[in-house]
XYZ file of C-alpha atoms in Angstrom:
488
model
C 102.897 -41.953 219.533
C 99.273 -41.959 218.434
C 97.090 -38.888 218.561
C 94.702 -38.743 221.535
C 91.097 -39.755 221.006
C 89.129 -36.515 220.576
C 86.323 -38.038 222.660
C 88.548 -38.500 225.732
C 87.462 -36.341 228.656
C 90.630 -36.269 230.791
C 91.511 -32.701 229.899
C 91.324 -30.222 232.739
C 90.892 -26.475 232.516
C 93.738 -24.282 233.611
C 93.705 -23.704 237.365
C 92.000 -20.569 238.576
C 94.201 -17.749 239.781
C 93.546 -14.953 242.175
C 95.132 -12.210 240.055
C 94.140 -10.972 236.639
C 96.329 -12.501 233.893
C 98.330 -9.905 232.001
C 96.872 -9.212 228.583
C 99.205 -8.805 225.600
C 99.920 -5.196 224.779
C 97.172 -3.708 222.656
C 94.800 -6.664 223.061
C 93.052 -8.103 220.003
C 93.595 -4.804 218.140
C 97.290 -4.645 218.959
C 99.649 -4.635 216.005
C 100.296 -8.427 216.014
C 96.566 -9.247 215.803
C 94.929 -6.158 214.265
C 94.511 -7.301 210.652
C 93.430 -10.785 211.676
C 90.897 -9.505 214.224
C 89.324 -6.995 211.839
C 89.213 -9.575 209.052
C 87.595 -12.451 210.914
C 85.157 -10.211 212.808
C 84.122 -8.708 209.462
C 83.454 -12.208 208.135
C 81.238 -12.922 211.142
C 79.489 -9.568 210.636
C 78.592 -10.402 207.033
C 77.378 -13.885 207.943
C 75.287 -12.340 210.738
C 73.836 -9.778 208.347
C 72.878 -12.490 205.860
C 71.332 -14.622 208.606
C 69.162 -11.791 209.915
C 68.244 -10.442 206.462
C 67.355 -13.680 204.711
C 64.205 -14.248 206.760
C 62.775 -10.999 205.404
C 63.412 -11.891 201.764
C 62.548 -15.592 201.969
C 58.725 -15.346 201.883
C 58.846 -13.072 198.827
C 61.311 -15.383 197.077
C 59.214 -18.478 197.763
C 56.052 -16.763 196.546
C 57.698 -15.553 193.326
C 59.186 -19.001 192.640
C 55.869 -20.782 193.352
C 57.588 -22.616 196.192
C 55.424 -22.000 199.270
C 54.859 -25.777 199.803
C 58.665 -26.196 199.893
C 59.265 -23.127 202.069
C 60.529 -25.023 205.119
C 63.109 -26.903 203.074
C 64.875 -23.640 202.268
C 65.748 -23.507 205.973
C 66.319 -27.216 206.628
C 68.583 -27.565 203.569
C 70.939 -24.992 205.088
C 70.946 -26.727 208.446
C 71.518 -30.284 207.241
C 74.449 -29.441 204.975
C 76.000 -27.176 207.616
C 76.228 -30.143 209.986
C 78.269 -32.041 207.400
C 80.406 -28.952 206.781
C 81.177 -28.659 210.492
C 82.605 -32.180 210.710
C 84.504 -31.804 207.438
C 85.998 -28.516 208.660
C 87.123 -30.146 211.914
C 88.968 -32.870 209.985
C 90.400 -30.389 207.488
C 91.601 -27.883 210.074
C 93.156 -30.464 212.408
C 95.125 -32.113 209.604
C 96.004 -29.219 207.293
C 95.227 -26.064 209.223
C 92.160 -23.783 209.129
C 93.171 -21.645 206.135
C 91.860 -23.995 203.439
C 88.639 -24.748 205.295
C 87.947 -21.044 205.863
C 88.677 -20.025 202.275
C 86.691 -22.952 200.888
C 83.796 -22.228 203.253
C 83.580 -18.561 202.294
C 83.749 -19.564 198.636
C 80.915 -22.071 199.060
C 78.865 -19.567 201.073
C 79.223 -16.970 198.323
C 78.446 -19.533 195.604
C 75.286 -20.550 197.451
C 74.167 -16.931 197.684
C 74.706 -16.471 193.944
C 72.858 -19.707 193.167
C 69.887 -18.691 195.328
C 69.873 -15.117 194.019
C 69.705 -16.239 190.388
C 67.223 -19.079 190.959
C 64.500 -19.502 188.393
C 62.788 -22.316 190.291
C 62.367 -23.280 193.942
C 64.553 -26.378 193.616
C 67.477 -24.181 192.528
C 66.823 -21.817 195.423
C 66.880 -24.738 197.885
C 70.087 -26.039 196.266
C 71.646 -22.617 196.769
C 70.673 -22.656 200.441
C 72.223 -26.113 200.774
C 75.521 -24.906 199.286
C 75.354 -21.921 201.619
C 74.916 -24.245 204.599
C 77.963 -26.282 203.626
C 80.024 -23.101 203.454
C 78.629 -21.779 206.730
C 79.515 -25.023 208.527
C 83.075 -24.898 207.179
C 83.531 -21.246 208.162
C 82.285 -21.374 211.750
C 84.505 -24.299 212.776
C 87.533 -22.923 210.913
C 87.149 -19.608 212.759
C 87.241 -21.374 216.119
C 90.456 -23.147 215.122
C 91.950 -19.817 214.009
C 91.133 -18.363 217.433
C 92.665 -21.416 219.115
C 95.937 -21.143 217.197
C 96.414 -17.435 216.555
C 95.431 -15.917 219.913
C 96.927 -16.572 223.341
C 94.490 -17.942 225.889
C 94.073 -14.609 227.675
C 92.856 -12.937 224.452
C 90.374 -15.612 223.380
C 87.466 -14.339 225.531
C 87.908 -10.870 223.988
C 87.867 -12.019 220.356
C 84.875 -14.273 221.032
C 83.133 -11.290 222.632
C 83.861 -9.356 219.426
C 82.193 -12.170 217.469
C 79.072 -11.721 219.599
C 79.186 -7.921 219.271
C 79.325 -8.234 215.483
C 75.751 -9.583 215.583
C 74.321 -6.488 217.279
C 74.060 -4.137 214.293
C 72.851 -6.831 211.851
C 70.161 -7.957 214.283
C 68.767 -4.418 214.414
C 69.218 -3.139 210.858
C 69.384 -6.396 208.881
C 65.625 -6.929 208.507
C 65.053 -3.220 207.833
C 67.675 -3.067 205.056
C 66.547 -6.396 203.599
C 62.939 -5.224 203.583
C 63.866 -1.974 201.822
C 66.002 -3.768 199.235
C 63.310 -6.393 198.662
C 60.639 -3.742 198.166
C 62.591 -1.404 195.875
C 65.172 -3.593 194.110
C 63.834 -7.129 194.510
C 64.571 -10.039 196.848
C 67.412 -11.328 194.648
C 69.690 -8.451 195.618
C 69.532 -9.488 199.269
C 71.433 -12.605 198.165
C 73.484 -11.190 195.288
C 74.839 -8.167 197.147
C 76.681 -9.956 199.954
C 79.301 -11.975 197.978
C 80.916 -8.759 196.689
C 81.338 -7.552 200.283
C 83.305 -10.660 201.304
C 86.404 -9.595 199.325
C 87.546 -6.951 201.837
C 87.608 -9.127 204.995
C 89.221 -11.938 202.988
C 92.006 -9.620 201.876
C 92.656 -8.741 205.527
C 92.208 -12.122 207.154
C 93.771 -14.688 204.834
C 97.355 -13.314 204.839
C 97.226 -12.987 208.629
C 95.915 -16.545 208.995
C 98.649 -17.791 206.674
C 101.242 -16.222 208.990
C 99.778 -17.306 212.317
C 97.580 -20.401 211.920
C 98.284 -22.115 208.593
C 99.352 -25.741 208.306
C 99.120 -28.630 210.762
C 100.023 -28.229 214.432
C 103.215 -30.260 213.907
C 104.553 -29.543 210.407
C 107.180 -32.295 210.742
C 104.671 -35.022 211.564
C 103.426 -37.216 208.682
C 100.090 -36.007 207.313
C 97.165 -38.059 208.594
C 94.403 -39.047 206.163
C 90.864 -37.921 206.733
C 88.918 -40.130 209.131
C 86.419 -41.750 206.765
C 84.375 -43.073 209.669
C 83.727 -39.554 210.953
C 82.840 -38.399 207.452
C 80.279 -41.213 207.196
C 78.886 -40.281 210.593
C 78.615 -36.663 209.433
C 76.559 -37.775 206.460
C 74.429 -39.836 208.850
C 73.755 -36.923 211.181
C 72.763 -34.680 208.262
C 70.467 -37.317 206.754
C 68.904 -38.205 210.106
C 68.296 -34.560 211.000
C 66.744 -33.947 207.599
C 64.350 -36.887 207.965
C 63.281 -35.761 211.431
C 62.671 -32.226 210.203
C 60.615 -33.567 207.311
C 58.548 -35.710 209.699
C 58.043 -32.783 212.084
C 56.286 -30.777 209.384
C 53.438 -33.286 209.094
C 51.590 -34.835 212.058
C 50.035 -37.660 210.030
C 50.700 -41.270 211.050
C 52.737 -41.797 207.882
C 55.246 -39.305 209.244
C 56.318 -41.917 211.779
C 58.192 -43.724 209.005
C 60.709 -40.944 208.223
C 60.825 -40.082 211.935
C 61.891 -43.610 212.908
C 64.345 -43.847 210.016
C 65.798 -40.474 210.986
C 66.260 -41.544 214.606
C 67.880 -44.852 213.574
C 70.401 -42.986 211.434
C 70.877 -39.998 213.759
C 71.454 -41.613 217.162
C 74.591 -43.644 216.325
C 75.986 -40.731 214.327
C 75.553 -38.352 217.285
C 77.136 -40.822 219.702
C 80.082 -41.190 217.357
C 80.680 -37.487 216.740
C 80.151 -35.947 220.173
C 82.661 -36.465 222.999
C 82.288 -39.715 224.913
C 79.988 -39.202 227.890
C 78.034 -36.281 226.401
C 74.695 -38.063 226.687
C 75.254 -38.653 230.435
C 76.715 -35.184 231.124
C 80.154 -36.410 232.139
C 82.232 -33.693 233.769
C 84.487 -31.500 231.649
C 84.366 -31.398 227.868
C 81.203 -33.561 227.443
C 79.169 -31.252 229.674
C 80.503 -28.172 227.876
C 79.333 -29.595 224.542
C 75.966 -30.703 225.955
C 75.373 -27.346 227.661
C 75.942 -25.512 224.386
C 73.142 -27.509 222.771
C 70.786 -27.137 225.740
C 71.305 -23.362 225.888
C 71.050 -22.683 222.170
C 68.198 -25.094 221.488
C 65.921 -23.995 224.318
C 66.453 -20.293 223.667
C 66.135 -20.363 219.866
C 63.103 -22.669 219.967
C 61.351 -20.270 222.366
C 62.428 -17.104 220.546
C 61.026 -18.395 217.248
C 57.495 -18.246 218.685
C 57.692 -14.829 220.368
C 56.890 -12.677 217.298
C 54.071 -15.017 216.265
C 52.576 -14.813 219.755
C 52.739 -11.009 219.803
C 51.137 -10.709 216.355
C 48.351 -13.268 216.768
C 47.545 -12.907 220.467
C 48.255 -9.227 221.183
C 47.653 -7.700 217.746
C 51.081 -6.158 217.194
C 52.332 -5.519 213.674
C 55.166 -7.796 212.473
C 57.559 -4.825 212.629
C 56.719 -4.028 216.262
C 56.859 -7.715 217.182
C 60.326 -7.980 215.703
C 61.493 -4.776 217.371
C 60.448 -6.199 220.749
C 63.463 -8.490 220.475
C 65.867 -5.943 218.993
C 67.433 -4.928 222.322
C 68.529 -8.526 222.785
C 71.395 -8.049 220.358
C 72.943 -5.378 222.573
C 72.453 -7.262 225.850
C 73.828 -10.457 224.266
C 76.990 -8.538 223.351
C 77.091 -7.091 226.880
C 76.961 -10.587 228.379
C 79.713 -11.745 226.080
C 81.792 -8.703 227.017
C 81.268 -9.373 230.724
C 82.633 -12.923 230.464
C 85.712 -11.627 228.613
C 86.934 -9.568 231.581
C 90.054 -11.153 233.129
C 88.668 -10.770 236.655
C 85.756 -13.039 235.715
C 87.980 -15.956 234.718
C 88.068 -17.662 238.156
C 84.251 -17.472 238.288
C 83.446 -18.701 234.774
C 81.387 -21.722 235.871
C 79.283 -19.590 238.246
C 78.810 -17.087 235.421
C 77.440 -19.864 233.206
C 75.003 -21.029 235.890
C 73.757 -17.460 236.400
C 73.387 -17.047 232.645
C 71.240 -20.167 232.304
C 69.020 -19.047 235.199
C 68.441 -15.755 233.342
C 67.590 -17.668 230.152
C 65.136 -19.947 231.968
C 63.484 -16.988 233.685
C 63.111 -15.081 230.410
C 61.493 -18.029 228.633
C 59.166 -18.723 231.569
C 58.095 -15.052 231.606
C 57.190 -14.998 227.897
C 53.688 -16.568 228.151
C 52.663 -13.991 230.773
C 51.878 -11.557 227.934
C 49.085 -13.910 226.865
C 47.173 -12.189 229.669
C 45.775 -8.930 228.314
C 46.440 -7.098 231.575
C 50.206 -7.696 231.196
C 51.842 -4.969 229.044
C 53.670 -6.253 225.966
C 56.875 -4.445 226.917
C 57.357 -7.121 229.587
C 58.518 -9.531 226.879
C 61.089 -7.000 225.623
C 62.541 -6.579 229.117
C 62.524 -10.321 229.801
C 64.192 -11.093 226.483
C 66.853 -8.499 227.154
C 67.813 -10.361 230.337
C 67.610 -13.696 228.534
C 69.983 -12.478 225.824
C 72.335 -11.173 228.517
C 72.469 -14.699 229.927
C 72.977 -16.214 226.476
C 75.896 -13.887 225.838
C 77.587 -15.113 229.002
C 76.884 -18.787 228.296
C 77.625 -19.071 224.572
C 80.940 -17.227 224.733
C 81.969 -19.079 227.913
C 81.310 -22.512 226.396
C 83.504 -21.527 223.444
C 86.300 -20.404 225.772
C 86.044 -23.576 227.861
C 86.045 -25.826 224.808
C 89.248 -24.295 223.452
C 90.863 -24.569 226.875
C 89.892 -28.227 227.227
C 91.044 -29.170 223.702
C 94.634 -30.080 222.801
C 95.708 -28.086 219.705
C 95.554 -31.161 217.473
C 91.901 -31.766 218.450
C 90.640 -28.168 218.391
C 88.946 -28.671 215.027
C 87.125 -31.892 215.917
C 85.988 -30.580 219.282
C 84.887 -27.241 217.799
C 82.873 -29.213 215.255
C 81.274 -31.190 218.100
C 80.301 -27.938 219.844
C 78.667 -26.578 216.698
C 76.921 -29.898 215.984
C 75.441 -29.855 219.481
C 74.290 -26.274 218.899
C 72.738 -26.834 215.471
C 71.244 -30.254 216.166
C 69.612 -29.103 219.390
C 68.127 -26.124 217.560
C 66.508 -28.402 214.995
C 65.253 -31.066 217.417
C 63.819 -28.673 220.016
C 62.247 -26.527 217.306
C 60.655 -29.664 215.854
C 59.414 -30.732 219.294
C 58.059 -27.274 220.103
C 56.422 -27.008 216.699
C 54.755 -30.405 217.086
C 53.356 -29.453 220.510
C 52.203 -26.097 219.133
C 50.411 -27.693 216.194
C 48.879 -30.473 218.297
C 47.131 -27.873 220.492
C 45.724 -25.981 217.520
C 48.438 -23.355 217.330
C 48.882 -23.896 213.616
C 45.650 -21.992 213.079
C 47.180 -18.945 214.765
C 49.493 -18.448 211.845
C 46.621 -17.917 209.425
C 44.713 -14.739 210.109
C 41.310 -15.906 208.890
C 41.466 -19.135 210.816
C 42.656 -17.315 213.878
C 39.731 -14.938 213.734
C 37.337 -17.851 213.422
C 38.767 -19.972 216.190
C 39.970 -17.402 218.697
C 43.315 -17.361 220.463
C 45.501 -20.337 221.290
C 47.280 -19.516 224.571
C 47.669 -23.190 225.498
C 49.613 -23.838 222.286
C 52.130 -21.101 223.062
C 52.388 -22.141 226.708
C 53.163 -25.697 225.555
C 56.227 -24.303 223.802
C 57.564 -21.855 226.383
C 57.242 -23.748 229.667
C 58.997 -26.965 228.520
C 61.802 -24.873 226.988
C 62.166 -23.015 230.292
C 62.565 -26.411 231.968
C 65.265 -27.397 229.474
C 67.099 -24.131 230.148
C 66.885 -24.728 233.896
C 68.494 -28.139 233.357
C 71.285 -26.192 231.660
C 71.917 -24.355 234.935
C 72.635 -27.741 236.537
C 74.966 -28.615 233.660
C 76.872 -25.442 234.445
C 78.061 -27.061 237.681
C 79.720 -29.906 235.732
C 82.060 -27.981 233.439
C 85.223 -28.480 235.471
C 86.953 -31.829 234.913
C 88.572 -33.608 237.889
C 91.222 -35.143 235.620
C 94.481 -33.733 234.378
C 96.583 -34.095 231.270
C 100.071 -35.509 231.670
């Protein structure tokens, strides 16, 4: 019998029940899962710390390496290679289990950090970020497959909530620690210090994964070769995304050439890698994958402009502007915790809709602080509610995806979820950035130009209001997460 097509959508979620499902004794920290839970959550914690700290060190690194003109590529290199890593990890985990993909991903992530931390030129720094991205893409998908195989369904919301909670402390202290290290020891130690910390969670997690989630789903079945078509499509999606990002940095007419080439390469790759029916929001798995991209892309694209708006339009220091979003880490974890409660399981789709309404409202509220009479703390309160909604939505889409995926397709479908997330981030950021620049917002980033030309409220509004509309469309998608079909 042939394996089911991972793009099929006839997989239904488990029926809702009126009583709370019994949780295994001890939960995710019970004796059977303790070492695994601590290990994989620690891995997520370190990745979160690196992600929140690197932005602080990056400007100093680029300046020291004479690489300011190539600054954006240090970010895009990570993103484009991570997309390829996600697809590769899905293939690897489905065919041989998640252990190899996770170990290889952590190894590549650490190697990329070392390469960037020892860079003597900007091209080496960008290469290090690219290797990091490959490792990050491998790790995130492999972790989802570990959760799918090692934890019973009733514990998955709790471990995914722990993943979200592991971002809280890094989001608050990461920039502060990175800034202190950069100032007193140098930016290189922000990159060189993390690989040594990976050894402890690896020592905890890898033996537990070997016991509970290693190897293919059916060890007696003949090993399937890697799907070369999907690998080619993964290369296409990375190349296409890279070309579009490159074009988005320059509004000259010549930029249309890489933009068109990127779209020609990207569109067929996306259609081939995401579940069939994603582009038309078919019920069930396609809508889950599409919603993940809509939620993540609209929120991240809007959030990227909040500190800039507070600094240039309201005169806050960069530290205060960043702290205005700090509470979001805690409310995001709270939203993720709320969705993990067993009593919420029958209402998961309604929870997602409510979460997207909160996200849309938060983004729509952001430009109100462009009015001087509106106190700046309004954005902190609004973003707290927006992060609460994101916590409910992001964790719920992960839970729904694992429920809708047969074990043999968990890797490919997890990769599709992460591709939707990462690709939407890049495309909506590029679109928001283009609108911002077209309305003169690019001058707001340079203090002298800003003083000469005044404020640019229209440029910020052109980012926030469309993203609020995208998030509101996500609330509609939340009504299409339940598939009418069943698996036989």
